[in-house]
Every structure is written in C-alpha cells, then in structure tokens.
PDB file of C-alpha atoms in Angstrom:
ATOM      1  CA  MET T  11       0.000   0.000   0.000  1.00 51.00           C
ATOM      2  CA  PRO T  12       1.343   3.480  -0.849  1.00 54.00           C
ATOM      3  CA  ARG T  13       2.598   5.460   2.131  1.00 53.00           C
ATOM      4  CA  GLU T  14      -0.087   8.115   1.751  1.00 51.00           C
ATOM      5  CA  HIS T  15      -2.664   5.443   2.601  1.00 66.00           C
ATOM      6  CA  TYR T  16      -1.258   4.809   6.091  1.00 75.00           C
ATOM      7  CA  SER T  17      -3.593   7.516   7.372  1.00 80.00           C
ATOM      8  CA  ASP T  18      -6.501   5.414   6.089  1.00 83.00           C
ATOM      9  CA  LEU T  19      -5.492   2.635   8.460  1.00 83.00           C
ATOM     10  CA  LEU T  20      -5.207   5.079  11.361  1.00 83.00           C
ATOM     11  CA  ALA T  21      -8.757   6.220  10.614  1.00 83.00           C
ATOM     12  CA  LEU T  22      -9.972   2.610  10.572  1.00 85.00           C
ATOM     13  CA  MET T  23      -8.309   1.930  13.922  1.00 84.00           C
ATOM     14  CA  ALA T  24      -9.904   5.012  15.459  1.00 84.00           C
ATOM     15  CA  VAL T  25     -13.405   4.173  14.171  1.00 85.00           C
ATOM     16  CA  ALA T  26     -13.066   0.558  15.333  1.00 84.00           C
ATOM     17  CA  LYS T  27     -12.069   1.715  18.809  1.00 84.00           C
ATOM     18  CA  GLU T  28     -14.683   4.460  19.162  1.00 85.00           C
ATOM     19  CA  ARG T  29     -17.493   2.672  17.260  1.00 85.00           C
ATOM     20  CA  SER T  30     -18.407   6.109  15.940  1.00 87.00           C
ATOM     21  CA  PHE T  31     -17.236   8.274  13.049  1.00 86.00           C
ATOM     22  CA  THR T  32     -17.870  11.439  15.082  1.00 85.00           C
ATOM     23  CA  ARG T  33     -15.834  10.300  18.085  1.00 85.00           C
ATOM     24  CA  ALA T  34     -13.103   8.956  15.788  1.00 83.00           C
ATOM     25  CA  ALA T  35     -12.876  12.349  14.079  1.00 84.00           C
ATOM     26  CA  ALA T  36     -12.528  14.066  17.460  1.00 83.00           C
ATOM     27  CA  ARG T  37      -9.849  11.567  18.485  1.00 79.00           C
ATOM     28  CA  LEU T  38      -7.881  12.213  15.280  1.00 80.00           C
ATOM     29  CA  GLY T  39      -8.475  15.960  15.266  1.00 80.00           C
ATOM     30  CA  ILE T  40     -10.075  16.012  11.800  1.00 84.00           C
ATOM     31  CA  SER T  41     -13.480  17.016  10.386  1.00 85.00           C
ATOM     32  CA  GLN T  42     -16.476  14.783  11.183  1.00 79.00           C
ATOM     33  CA  SER T  43     -16.961  13.708   7.562  1.00 84.00           C
ATOM     34  CA  MET T  44     -13.342  12.751   6.970  1.00 87.00           C
ATOM     35  CA  PRO T  45     -13.220   9.267   8.639  1.00 84.00           C
ATOM     36  CA  SER T  46     -16.251   8.017   6.712  1.00 85.00           C
ATOM     37  CA  HIS T  47     -14.917   9.375   3.427  1.00 86.00           C
ATOM     38  CA  THR T  48     -11.428   7.972   4.096  1.00 87.00           C
ATOM     39  CA  ILE T  49     -12.619   4.475   4.956  1.00 86.00           C
ATOM     40  CA  ARG T  50     -14.979   4.311   1.976  1.00 87.00           C
ATOM     41  CA  GLY T  51     -11.968   5.041  -0.213  1.00 86.00           C
ATOM     42  CA  LEU T  52      -9.982   2.309   1.526  1.00 85.00           C
ATOM     43  CA  GLU T  53     -12.817  -0.190   1.053  1.00 87.00           C
ATOM     44  CA  ALA T  54     -13.043   0.721  -2.633  1.00 86.00           C
ATOM     45  CA  ARG T  55      -9.317   0.118  -3.146  1.00 86.00           C
ATOM     46  CA  LEU T  56      -9.370  -3.193  -1.296  1.00 85.00           C
ATOM     47  CA  GLY T  57     -12.635  -4.329  -2.860  1.00 87.00           C
ATOM     48  CA  VAL T  58     -14.139  -5.446   0.447  1.00 88.00           C
ATOM     49  CA  ARG T  59     -16.371  -3.930   3.136  1.00 89.00           C
ATOM     50  CA  LEU T  60     -14.555  -3.338   6.410  1.00 86.00           C
ATOM     51  CA  LEU T  61     -17.350  -1.762   8.448  1.00 88.00           C
ATOM     52  CA  THR T  62     -21.065  -2.197   8.941  1.00 87.00           C
ATOM     53  CA  ARG T  63     -22.807   1.155   9.194  1.00 85.00           C
ATOM     54  CA  THR T  64     -26.244   1.858  10.662  1.00 81.00           C
ATOM     55  CA  THR T  65     -27.891   5.128  11.610  1.00 73.00           C
ATOM     56  CA  ARG T  66     -26.899   4.624  15.241  1.00 76.00           C
ATOM     57  CA  SER T  67     -23.691   2.597  15.298  1.00 79.00           C
ATOM     58  CA  VAL T  68     -20.653   1.342  13.470  1.00 87.00           C
ATOM     59  CA  SER T  69     -19.271  -2.192  13.801  1.00 87.00           C
ATOM     60  CA  VAL T  70     -16.281  -3.961  12.287  1.00 86.00           C
ATOM     61  CA  LYS T  71     -16.868  -6.728   9.764  1.00 87.00           C
ATOM     62  CA  GLU T  72     -14.770  -9.908   9.574  1.00 89.00           C
ATOM     63  CA  ALA T  73     -12.425  -8.461   6.939  1.00 86.00           C
ATOM     64  CA  GLY T  74     -11.907  -5.357   9.065  1.00 82.00           C
ATOM     65  CA  GLU T  75     -11.207  -7.440  12.167  1.00 88.00           C
ATOM     66  CA  ARG T  76      -8.625  -9.480  10.276  1.00 88.00           C
ATOM     67  CA  LEU T  77      -6.904  -6.374   8.949  1.00 85.00           C
ATOM     68  CA  LEU T  78      -6.853  -4.738  12.390  1.00 82.00           C
ATOM     69  CA  ARG T  79      -5.399  -7.844  14.042  1.00 87.00           C
ATOM     70  CA  VAL T  80      -2.377  -7.533  11.768  1.00 84.00           C
ATOM     71  CA  VAL T  81      -2.075  -3.770  11.405  1.00 82.00           C
ATOM     72  CA  ALA T  82      -2.893  -2.399  14.884  1.00 80.00           C
ATOM     73  CA  PRO T  83       0.037  -4.081  16.699  1.00 82.00           C
ATOM     74  CA  ARG T  84       2.435  -2.764  14.037  1.00 82.00           C
ATOM     75  CA  PHE T  85       1.337   0.816  14.593  1.00 77.00           C
ATOM     76  CA  LYS T  86       1.626   0.362  18.362  1.00 76.00           C
ATOM     77  CA  ASP T  87       5.176  -0.920  17.893  1.00 75.00           C
ATOM     78  CA  ILE T  88       6.016   2.117  15.749  1.00 75.00           C
ATOM     79  CA  GLU T  89       4.551   4.491  18.351  1.00 72.00           C
ATOM     80  CA  SER T  90       6.511   2.738  21.083  1.00 68.00           C
ATOM     81  CA  GLU T  91       9.793   2.961  19.186  1.00 69.00           C
ATOM     82  CA  LEU T  92       9.260   6.636  18.378  1.00 67.00           C
ATOM     83  CA  ARG T  93       8.613   7.265  22.066  1.00 65.00           C
ATOM     84  CA  HIS T  94      11.784   5.412  23.053  1.00 64.00           C
ATOM     85  CA  VAL T  95      13.865   7.412  20.573  1.00 63.00           C
ATOM     86  CA  THR T  96      12.448  10.640  22.017  1.00 59.00           C
ATOM     87  CA  GLU T  97      13.449   9.494  25.483  1.00 56.00           C
ATOM     88  CA  LEU T  98      17.117   9.194  24.459  1.00 54.00           C
ATOM     89  CA  SER T  99      17.295  12.967  24.761  1.00 55.00           C
ATOM     90  CA  GLU T 100      18.940  14.336  27.892  1.00 58.00           C
ATOM     91  CA  THR T 101      15.894  16.545  28.363  1.00 70.00           C
ATOM     92  CA  PRO T 102      12.799  14.658  29.609  1.00 73.00           C
ATOM     93  CA  ALA T 103      10.153  14.850  26.913  1.00 78.00           C
ATOM     94  CA  GLY T 104       7.056  13.145  25.600  1.00 81.00           C
ATOM     95  CA  ALA T 105       3.623  12.447  27.072  1.00 86.00           C
ATOM     96  CA  ARG T 106       3.059  10.499  30.276  1.00 90.00           C
ATOM     97  CA  ARG T 107      -0.373   9.236  31.314  1.00 92.00           C
ATOM     98  CA  ILE T 108      -1.469   8.881  34.942  1.00 95.00           C
ATOM     99  CA  THR T 109      -4.705   7.420  36.304  1.00 94.00           C
ATOM    100  CA  ALA T 110      -5.735   8.527  39.798  1.00 95.00           C
ATOM    101  CA  THR T 111      -8.754   9.497  41.859  1.00 94.00           C
ATOM    102  CA  GLU T 112      -9.761  13.161  41.775  1.00 94.00           C
ATOM    103  CA  HIS T 113      -8.668  13.576  45.405  1.00 95.00           C
ATOM    104  CA  ALA T 114      -5.218  12.141  44.639  1.00 96.00           C
ATOM    105  CA  ILE T 115      -4.892  14.456  41.641  1.00 96.00           C
ATOM    106  CA  ASP T 116      -5.782  17.549  43.676  1.00 94.00           C
ATOM    107  CA  MET T 117      -3.801  16.820  46.825  1.00 92.00           C
ATOM    108  CA  PRO T 118      -0.411  15.096  46.323  1.00 93.00           C
ATOM    109  CA  LEU T 119      -0.124  15.105  42.530  1.00 95.00           C
ATOM    110  CA  TRP T 120      -0.944  18.519  41.126  1.00 95.00           C
ATOM    111  CA  PRO T 121       1.149  20.741  43.448  1.00 93.00           C
ATOM    112  CA  LYS T 122       4.312  18.836  42.502  1.00 94.00           C
ATOM    113  CA  LEU T 123       3.354  18.313  38.857  1.00 94.00           C
ATOM    114  CA  ALA T 124       2.928  22.060  38.446  1.00 93.00           C
ATOM    115  CA  GLU T 125       6.568  22.503  39.452  1.00 92.00           C
ATOM    116  CA  ILE T 126       7.769  19.661  37.200  1.00 92.00           C
ATOM    117  CA  LEU T 127       6.016  21.050  34.132  1.00 92.00           C
ATOM    118  CA  SER T 128       7.572  24.446  34.724  1.00 92.00           C
ATOM    119  CA  ALA T 129      11.031  22.876  34.954  1.00 91.00           C
ATOM    120  CA  TYR T 130      10.654  20.590  31.906  1.00 90.00           C
ATOM    121  CA  PRO T 131       8.771  22.375  29.088  1.00 90.00           C
ATOM    122  CA  LYS T 132       8.958  19.366  26.729  1.00 89.00           C
ATOM    123  CA  LEU T 133       7.263  17.043  29.195  1.00 90.00           C
ATOM    124  CA  LYS T 134       3.513  16.425  28.809  1.00 92.00           C
ATOM    125  CA  VAL T 135       1.240  14.833  31.402  1.00 94.00           C
ATOM    126  CA  GLU T 136      -2.281  13.465  30.954  1.00 94.00           C
ATOM    127  CA  LEU T 137      -4.261  12.975  34.178  1.00 94.00           C
ATOM    128  CA  SER T 138      -7.298  10.700  34.088  1.00 93.00           C
ATOM    129  CA  SER T 139      -9.686  10.825  37.057  1.00 91.00           C
ATOM    130  CA  ASP T 140     -10.846   7.289  37.787  1.00 87.00           C
ATOM    131  CA  TYR T 141     -11.925   5.368  40.903  1.00 85.00           C
ATOM    132  CA  THR T 142     -11.632   1.909  39.332  1.00 80.00           C
ATOM    133  CA  LEU T 143      -8.658  -0.368  39.899  1.00 75.00           C
ATOM    134  CA  THR T 144      -7.395   0.284  36.383  1.00 76.00           C
ATOM    135  CA  ASP T 145      -5.042  -2.143  34.677  1.00 80.00           C
ATOM    136  CA  ILE T 146      -2.382   0.397  33.736  1.00 85.00           C
ATOM    137  CA  VAL T 147      -0.800  -1.906  31.143  1.00 80.00           C
ATOM    138  CA  GLN T 148      -4.073  -2.617  29.349  1.00 79.00           C
ATOM    139  CA  GLY T 149      -5.135   1.009  29.687  1.00 83.00           C
ATOM    140  CA  ARG T 150      -1.764   2.181  28.319  1.00 85.00           C
ATOM    141  CA  TYR T 151      -1.011   4.287  31.383  1.00 90.00           C
ATOM    142  CA  ASP T 152       2.508   4.951  32.589  1.00 91.00           C
ATOM    143  CA  PHE T 153       1.440   5.307  36.209  1.00 93.00           C
ATOM    144  CA  GLY T 154      -1.457   4.752  38.533  1.00 92.00           C
ATOM    145  CA  VAL T 155      -2.045   6.320  41.950  1.00 94.00           C
ATOM    146  CA  ARG T 156      -3.887   4.473  44.716  1.00 91.00           C
ATOM    147  CA  LEU T 157      -3.782   4.098  48.480  1.00 91.00           C
ATOM    148  CA  GLY T 158      -1.044   1.776  49.680  1.00 84.00           C
ATOM    149  CA  ASP T 159      -3.394  -1.018  50.750  1.00 79.00           C
ATOM    150  CA  GLY T 160      -4.931  -1.259  47.269  1.00 69.00           C
ATOM    151  CA  LEU T 161      -1.793  -2.082  45.279  1.00 74.00           C
ATOM    152  CA  THR T 162      -1.196  -5.295  43.348  1.00 65.00           C
ATOM    153  CA  ARG T 163       1.934  -7.426  43.588  1.00 67.00           C
ATOM    154  CA  ASP T 164       2.896  -6.978  39.937  1.00 66.00           C
ATOM    155  CA  SER T 165       3.549  -3.247  40.343  1.00 75.00           C
ATOM    156  CA  SER T 166       6.425  -1.125  41.605  1.00 81.00           C
ATOM    157  CA  PRO T 167       5.011   1.327  44.188  1.00 89.00           C
ATOM    158  CA  VAL T 168       6.508   4.641  45.301  1.00 93.00           C
ATOM    159  CA  ARG T 169       4.965   6.490  48.242  1.00 95.00           C
ATOM    160  CA  ILE T 170       3.990  10.049  47.262  1.00 96.00           C
ATOM    161  CA  ALA T 171       1.950  11.162  50.294  1.00 96.00           C
ATOM    162  CA  PRO T 172       1.683  10.599  54.062  1.00 96.00           C
ATOM    163  CA  ASP T 173      -0.876   8.263  55.600  1.00 96.00           C
ATOM    164  CA  LEU T 174      -4.457   9.327  54.958  1.00 96.00           C
ATOM    165  CA  GLN T 175      -7.087   9.541  57.668  1.00 98.00           C
ATOM    166  CA  PHE T 176     -10.794   9.282  56.854  1.00 98.00           C
ATOM    167  CA  ALA T 177     -13.231  11.336  58.898  1.00 98.00           C
ATOM    168  CA  ILE T 178     -16.951  11.140  59.641  1.00 98.00           C
ATOM    169  CA  VAL T 179     -18.464  14.615  59.391  1.00 98.00           C
ATOM    170  CA  GLY T 180     -21.804  16.361  59.335  1.00 98.00           C
ATOM    171  CA  ALA T 181     -23.073  19.928  59.047  1.00 98.00           C
ATOM    172  CA  PRO T 182     -24.462  21.821  62.084  1.00 98.00           C
ATOM    173  CA  SER T 183     -27.785  22.128  60.232  1.00 97.00           C
ATOM    174  CA  TYR T 184     -28.005  18.338  60.022  1.00 98.00           C
ATOM    175  CA  PHE T 185     -27.746  18.055  63.810  1.00 97.00           C
ATOM    176  CA  ALA T 186     -30.325  20.766  64.474  1.00 95.00           C
ATOM    177  CA  ALA T 187     -32.977  18.113  65.126  1.00 89.00           C
ATOM    178  CA  ARG T 188     -30.758  15.042  65.683  1.00 93.00           C
ATOM    179  CA  ALA T 189     -28.438  13.735  68.368  1.00 95.00           C
ATOM    180  CA  MET T 190     -24.867  13.103  67.336  1.00 96.00           C
ATOM    181  CA  PRO T 191     -24.048   9.371  67.044  1.00 97.00           C
ATOM    182  CA  ALA T 192     -21.724   7.966  69.700  1.00 96.00           C
ATOM    183  CA  SER T 193     -21.067   4.478  68.294  1.00 96.00           C
ATOM    184  CA  PRO T 194     -21.078   2.677  64.925  1.00 97.00           C
ATOM    185  CA  GLN T 195     -24.421   1.127  65.841  1.00 96.00           C
ATOM    186  CA  ASP T 196     -25.938   4.616  66.100  1.00 97.00           C
ATOM    187  CA  LEU T 197     -25.218   5.221  62.402  1.00 97.00           C
ATOM    188  CA  THR T 198     -28.233   3.071  61.512  1.00 93.00           C
ATOM    189  CA  ASN T 199     -30.464   5.882  62.810  1.00 94.00           C
ATOM    190  CA  HIS T 200     -28.848   8.525  60.598  1.00 97.00           C
ATOM    191  CA  GLU T 201     -28.911   9.673  56.995  1.00 97.00           C
ATOM    192  CA  CYS T 202     -25.509   8.662  55.617  1.00 98.00           C
ATOM    193  CA  ILE T 203     -24.225   9.672  52.206  1.00 98.00           C
ATOM    194  CA  ASN T 204     -23.067   6.605  50.300  1.00 98.00           C
ATOM    195  CA  PHE T 205     -20.277   6.106  47.791  1.00 96.00           C
ATOM    196  CA  ARG T 206     -20.824   3.722  44.865  1.00 93.00           C
ATOM    197  CA  LEU T 207     -17.750   1.588  44.176  1.00 85.00           C
ATOM    198  CA  PRO T 208     -17.154   1.638  40.394  1.00 80.00           C
ATOM    199  CA  THR T 209     -15.286  -1.671  40.267  1.00 70.00           C
ATOM    200  CA  ARG T 210     -18.005  -3.930  41.655  1.00 70.00           C
ATOM    201  CA  GLY T 211     -20.952  -1.568  41.635  1.00 75.00           C
ATOM    202  CA  ASN T 212     -21.815  -2.053  45.311  1.00 90.00           C
ATOM    203  CA  LEU T 213     -21.850   0.598  48.034  1.00 95.00           C
ATOM    204  CA  TYR T 214     -18.682   1.238  50.004  1.00 94.00           C
ATOM    205  CA  ALA T 215     -18.795   0.051  53.615  1.00 96.00           C
ATOM    206  CA  TRP T 216     -17.325   2.600  56.029  1.00 97.00           C
ATOM    207  CA  GLU T 217     -14.079   1.146  57.396  1.00 97.00           C
ATOM    208  CA  LEU T 218     -13.843   2.174  61.045  1.00 98.00           C
ATOM    209  CA  LYS T 219     -11.243   1.414  63.703  1.00 97.00           C
ATOM    210  CA  LYS T 220     -10.950   2.097  67.433  1.00 96.00           C
ATOM    211  CA  GLY T 221      -7.985   0.552  69.189  1.00 95.00           C
ATOM    212  CA  GLN T 222      -7.980  -3.105  68.197  1.00 94.00           C
ATOM    213  CA  SER T 223     -11.612  -3.056  67.059  1.00 95.00           C
ATOM    214  CA  GLU T 224     -12.196  -2.860  63.309  1.00 96.00           C
ATOM    215  CA  LEU T 225     -15.627  -2.617  61.696  1.00 96.00           C
ATOM    216  CA  ASN T 226     -16.939  -2.356  58.138  1.00 96.00           C
ATOM    217  CA  VAL T 227     -20.275  -0.586  58.516  1.00 97.00           C
ATOM    218  CA  ARG T 228     -22.841  -0.564  55.716  1.00 96.00           C
ATOM    219  CA  VAL T 229     -24.765   2.660  56.127  1.00 97.00           C
ATOM    220  CA  GLU T 230     -28.113   3.765  54.741  1.00 96.00           C
ATOM    221  CA  GLY T 231     -29.219   7.047  53.240  1.00 97.00           C
ATOM    222  CA  ARG T 232     -31.096   8.673  50.388  1.00 97.00           C
ATOM    223  CA  LEU T 233     -28.013   9.943  48.548  1.00 98.00           C
ATOM    224  CA  VAL T 234     -25.414   7.949  46.610  1.00 97.00           C
ATOM    225  CA  PHE T 235     -22.497   9.451  44.656  1.00 96.00           C
ATOM    226  CA  ASN T 236     -19.535   8.068  42.732  1.00 92.00           C
ATOM    227  CA  GLY T 237     -17.270  11.028  43.537  1.00 93.00           C
ATOM    228  CA  ILE T 238     -15.838  12.156  46.871  1.00 95.00           C
ATOM    229  CA  TYR T 239     -16.206  15.897  46.219  1.00 96.00           C
ATOM    230  CA  GLN T 240     -19.938  15.537  45.626  1.00 97.00           C
ATOM    231  CA  ILE T 241     -20.226  13.720  48.968  1.00 98.00           C
ATOM    232  CA  VAL T 242     -18.501  16.614  50.752  1.00 98.00           C
ATOM    233  CA  ASN T 243     -20.820  19.135  49.081  1.00 98.00           C
ATOM    234  CA  ALA T 244     -23.889  17.140  50.105  1.00 98.00           C
ATOM    235  CA  ALA T 245     -22.657  16.999  53.701  1.00 98.00           C
ATOM    236  CA  LEU T 246     -22.057  20.761  53.691  1.00 98.00           C
ATOM    237  CA  SER T 247     -25.665  21.217  52.583  1.00 97.00           C
ATOM    238  CA  GLY T 248     -26.859  19.267  55.614  1.00 97.00           C
ATOM    239  CA  HIS T 249     -28.076  16.209  53.724  1.00 97.00           C
ATOM    240  CA  GLY T 250     -26.366  13.630  55.906  1.00 98.00           C
ATOM    241  CA  LEU T 251     -23.178  12.265  57.411  1.00 98.00           C
ATOM    242  CA  ALA T 252     -20.167  11.730  55.174  1.00 98.00           C
ATOM    243  CA  TYR T 253     -17.059   9.554  55.367  1.00 98.00           C
ATOM    244  CA  VAL T 254     -14.320  11.434  53.523  1.00 98.00           C
ATOM    245  CA  PRO T 255     -10.561  12.129  53.593  1.00 97.00           C
ATOM    246  CA  GLU T 256      -9.799  14.292  56.633  1.00 98.00           C
ATOM    247  CA  ASP T 257      -7.610  16.695  54.655  1.00 97.00           C
ATOM    248  CA  LEU T 258     -10.537  17.358  52.325  1.00 97.00           C
ATOM    249  CA  ALA T 259     -12.867  18.065  55.250  1.00 98.00           C
ATOM    250  CA  ARG T 260     -10.282  19.992  57.314  1.00 98.00           C
ATOM    251  CA  PRO T 261     -10.979  23.530  56.008  1.00 97.00           C
ATOM    252  CA  HIS T 262     -14.691  23.039  56.679  1.00 98.00           C
ATOM    253  CA  LEU T 263     -14.021  21.596  60.148  1.00 98.00           C
ATOM    254  CA  GLU T 264     -11.825  24.583  60.983  1.00 98.00           C
ATOM    255  CA  SER T 265     -14.485  27.027  59.772  1.00 98.00           C
ATOM    256  CA  GLY T 266     -17.278  25.224  61.631  1.00 98.00           C
ATOM    257  CA  ARG T 267     -19.220  24.391  58.477  1.00 98.00           C
ATOM    258  CA  LEU T 268     -18.719  20.706  59.321  1.00 98.00           C
ATOM    259  CA  LEU T 269     -18.549  19.012  62.710  1.00 98.00           C
ATOM    260  CA  PRO T 270     -16.411  15.954  63.621  1.00 98.00           C
ATOM    261  CA  VAL T 271     -18.428  12.820  64.363  1.00 98.00           C
ATOM    262  CA  MET T 272     -17.199   9.761  66.346  1.00 98.00           C
ATOM    263  CA  LYS T 273     -13.597  10.924  66.044  1.00 98.00           C
ATOM    264  CA  SER T 274     -12.281   7.961  68.058  1.00 97.00           C
ATOM    265  CA  TRP T 275     -13.438   5.672  65.198  1.00 98.00           C
ATOM    266  CA  TRP T 276     -11.679   7.553  62.382  1.00 98.00           C
ATOM    267  CA  ARG T 277      -9.367   5.212  60.500  1.00 97.00           C
ATOM    268  CA  THR T 278      -5.958   5.874  58.955  1.00 97.00           C
ATOM    269  CA  PHE T 279      -4.893   4.179  55.710  1.00 96.00           C
ATOM    270  CA  PRO T 280      -1.486   3.864  54.010  1.00 94.00           C
ATOM    271  CA  GLY T 281      -0.999   7.022  51.935  1.00 95.00           C
ATOM    272  CA  TYR T 282      -1.136   7.418  48.180  1.00 95.00           C
ATOM    273  CA  HIS T 283       1.441   5.518  46.152  1.00 94.00           C
ATOM    274  CA  LEU T 284       2.516   6.012  42.564  1.00 93.00           C
ATOM    275  CA  TYR T 285       2.788   2.619  40.882  1.00 91.00           C
ATOM    276  CA  TYR T 286       3.925   1.356  37.506  1.00 89.00           C
ATOM    277  CA  SER T 287       4.413  -1.993  35.825  1.00 83.00           C
ATOM    278  CA  ASN T 288       7.591  -3.741  36.946  1.00 76.00           C
ATOM    279  CA  GLN T 289       7.704  -5.422  33.545  1.00 68.00           C
ATOM    280  CA  ARG T 290       8.478  -2.260  31.595  1.00 66.00           C
ATOM    281  CA  GLU T 291      11.645  -0.245  31.357  1.00 69.00           C
ATOM    282  CA  THR T 292      11.417   3.196  32.944  1.00 76.00           C
ATOM    283  CA  SER T 293      12.230   6.137  30.693  1.00 80.00           C
ATOM    284  CA  ARG T 294      14.066   9.287  31.726  1.00 83.00           C
ATOM    285  CA  ALA T 295      10.767  11.171  31.832  1.00 87.00           C
ATOM    286  CA  MET T 296       9.290   8.506  34.116  1.00 89.00           C
ATOM    287  CA  ARG T 297      12.330   8.631  36.394  1.00 89.00           C
ATOM    288  CA  VAL T 298      12.036  12.417  36.638  1.00 91.00           C
ATOM    289  CA  LEU T 299       8.375  12.102  37.661  1.00 93.00           C
ATOM    290  CA  ILE T 300       9.116   9.365  40.192  1.00 93.00           C
ATOM    291  CA  LYS T 301      11.885  11.373  41.851  1.00 92.00           C
ATOM    292  CA  ALA T 302       9.867  14.585  41.965  1.00 92.00           C
ATOM    293  CA  LEU T 303       6.703  12.931  43.307  1.00 95.00           C
ATOM    294  CA  ARG T 304       8.370  10.675  45.889  1.00 94.00           C
ATOM    295  CA  TYR T 305       7.196  11.522  49.391  1.00 92.00           C
ATOM    296  CA  GLY T 306       9.880  13.253  51.440  1.00 82.00           C
ATOM    297  CA  GLU T 307      11.911  14.430  48.431  1.00 67.00           C
TER     298      GLU T 307
END
C-alpha cells in the first residue's frame, strides 16, 4: 500500500475503537466527515467492506477485524519505538499518562506536577480521574495512583503522600434536630451519604477502627455518589453524614461548616502511592516524575 494510505489505516483503527465516526474524528483531530470518506476510499481500493454502518452505530466486519489484528500491533510498535527514541534525549520529553482518583490528583499530585512542568517544558502529562482499579498496562497508562493497601503485587510502588485519615463529618444544620451518634451502631439511625464503588458496583462500607476493634459498617441514606467531592458538598448542605478524607474536610471543620463525628473511630490508611508496571523499562521522563513525586523528596 502506498505510504499516503497509512492515514486510512489510522482512521480505521480510530473508528473501530470508538465505534463512531464522530468520536473517531474528534480523536484524530479532523473534520467529522473525513473518517467516513477515508474508509470508503480504503474499502473501494481493497474491494471489500470493512465496516457495517447503521444510523446509530458502526461495527467492524470480519475483513476489518482481520486487517486490524495484523495492522494495529504494528502501529503500536512504531509508536513505542518513536517514544523510546524521544526518550534518548537528555531533556525529559514526551507524554506520560497517569490514572488517579480526583482527590489524589488535587492533593499530592498537582502541586508537585505544576513545578515539574515548569522545569521541563517538553514534558507532557495526561491525568485521568478514575476510581476503578485500572489495569495500567491494558489502559496504556505509565502510572497509577492508589492508596497503599490497594496495590497489586505486579507493580512497583513509590509512596507520594503521608498516611491518609478518613473522617466522619456532618453539618451543624443536620444536627439541628438530631443527636450526634456515639457508636457505629448509632449510624443506623442517621442519613448517611453513600459512595458507589465503580469496580463492583456495590456501596462502600465505612471502614472504622478504634484501638484493636475494626468494623466495616454498611450505612443507609437517600443519597449515593460516585465522587468524593460531591459527597462533601452534600454533607455541607446538611443532607447527611459523610465519610471522607480528613484533609478534604479539614478547612470546613476549621471554619465550623462541618462538625467531627465519632472521632475515636476515624481510620488511617497507608498514603497514596505512585505505581507502575515492573515489567516495563522506565524512561528518563518517568524517572524524573518518580523522583519529583516521591514523598519526602
């Protein structure tokens, strides 16, 4: 195939991944009509249909699947080699992708990343907010960030933050007509704001600890969120008790907008860790990020 037709294959790969010409165009940074036009030309030259098109969706036909099985890995290899060549430079460069929760991005990551980006103008960083236990290899991420007790054995972890305490809090308006709970059992009589775990889809059980006693308490309430910041906002509005990182609640506790609840049961977890696959070679850009983000550096 002539070299000018390589872009046709890139368009096919994008459409196959996105299952949409519109989303593929956005991914490639081209006009919405271009992917469809490009792939029709490719099909005409090959003499075979590669895609099935309907008014609502796009799917890959058998011939397209066969072509992608051969072509897609080749393009990935080319991208990988180009990235490795870029990394031979003494100056850290290229794009690095990190998956982390929104709280991890705001607290330990961004303050240090802001300094790194100022120091290394050729370095690019993509931050993806995600609460799932993402497979960083399959997701093509360079790093993930999770609490220390949630790491897998096949990763190389680097601590980037101190231990993290979770706090139970509620707004003064919430307690206007309610007594403050004194024990985990009392939580059953309160409106508690739940967090939906994205990995399994069930509600997160509040992990409490007092001395040697450890409890996982399943709470009830009318509100469920899949983001920690929304839970804090709901608590501030007086809609129930929340179980959130203490550093996130601290400004509101200091101002009196939130009150501490059952403080003796607040639990501390191993702090955030940056992790990466121990099966891949670390680039200079990765080493720069690791050193700059390491806790205590």
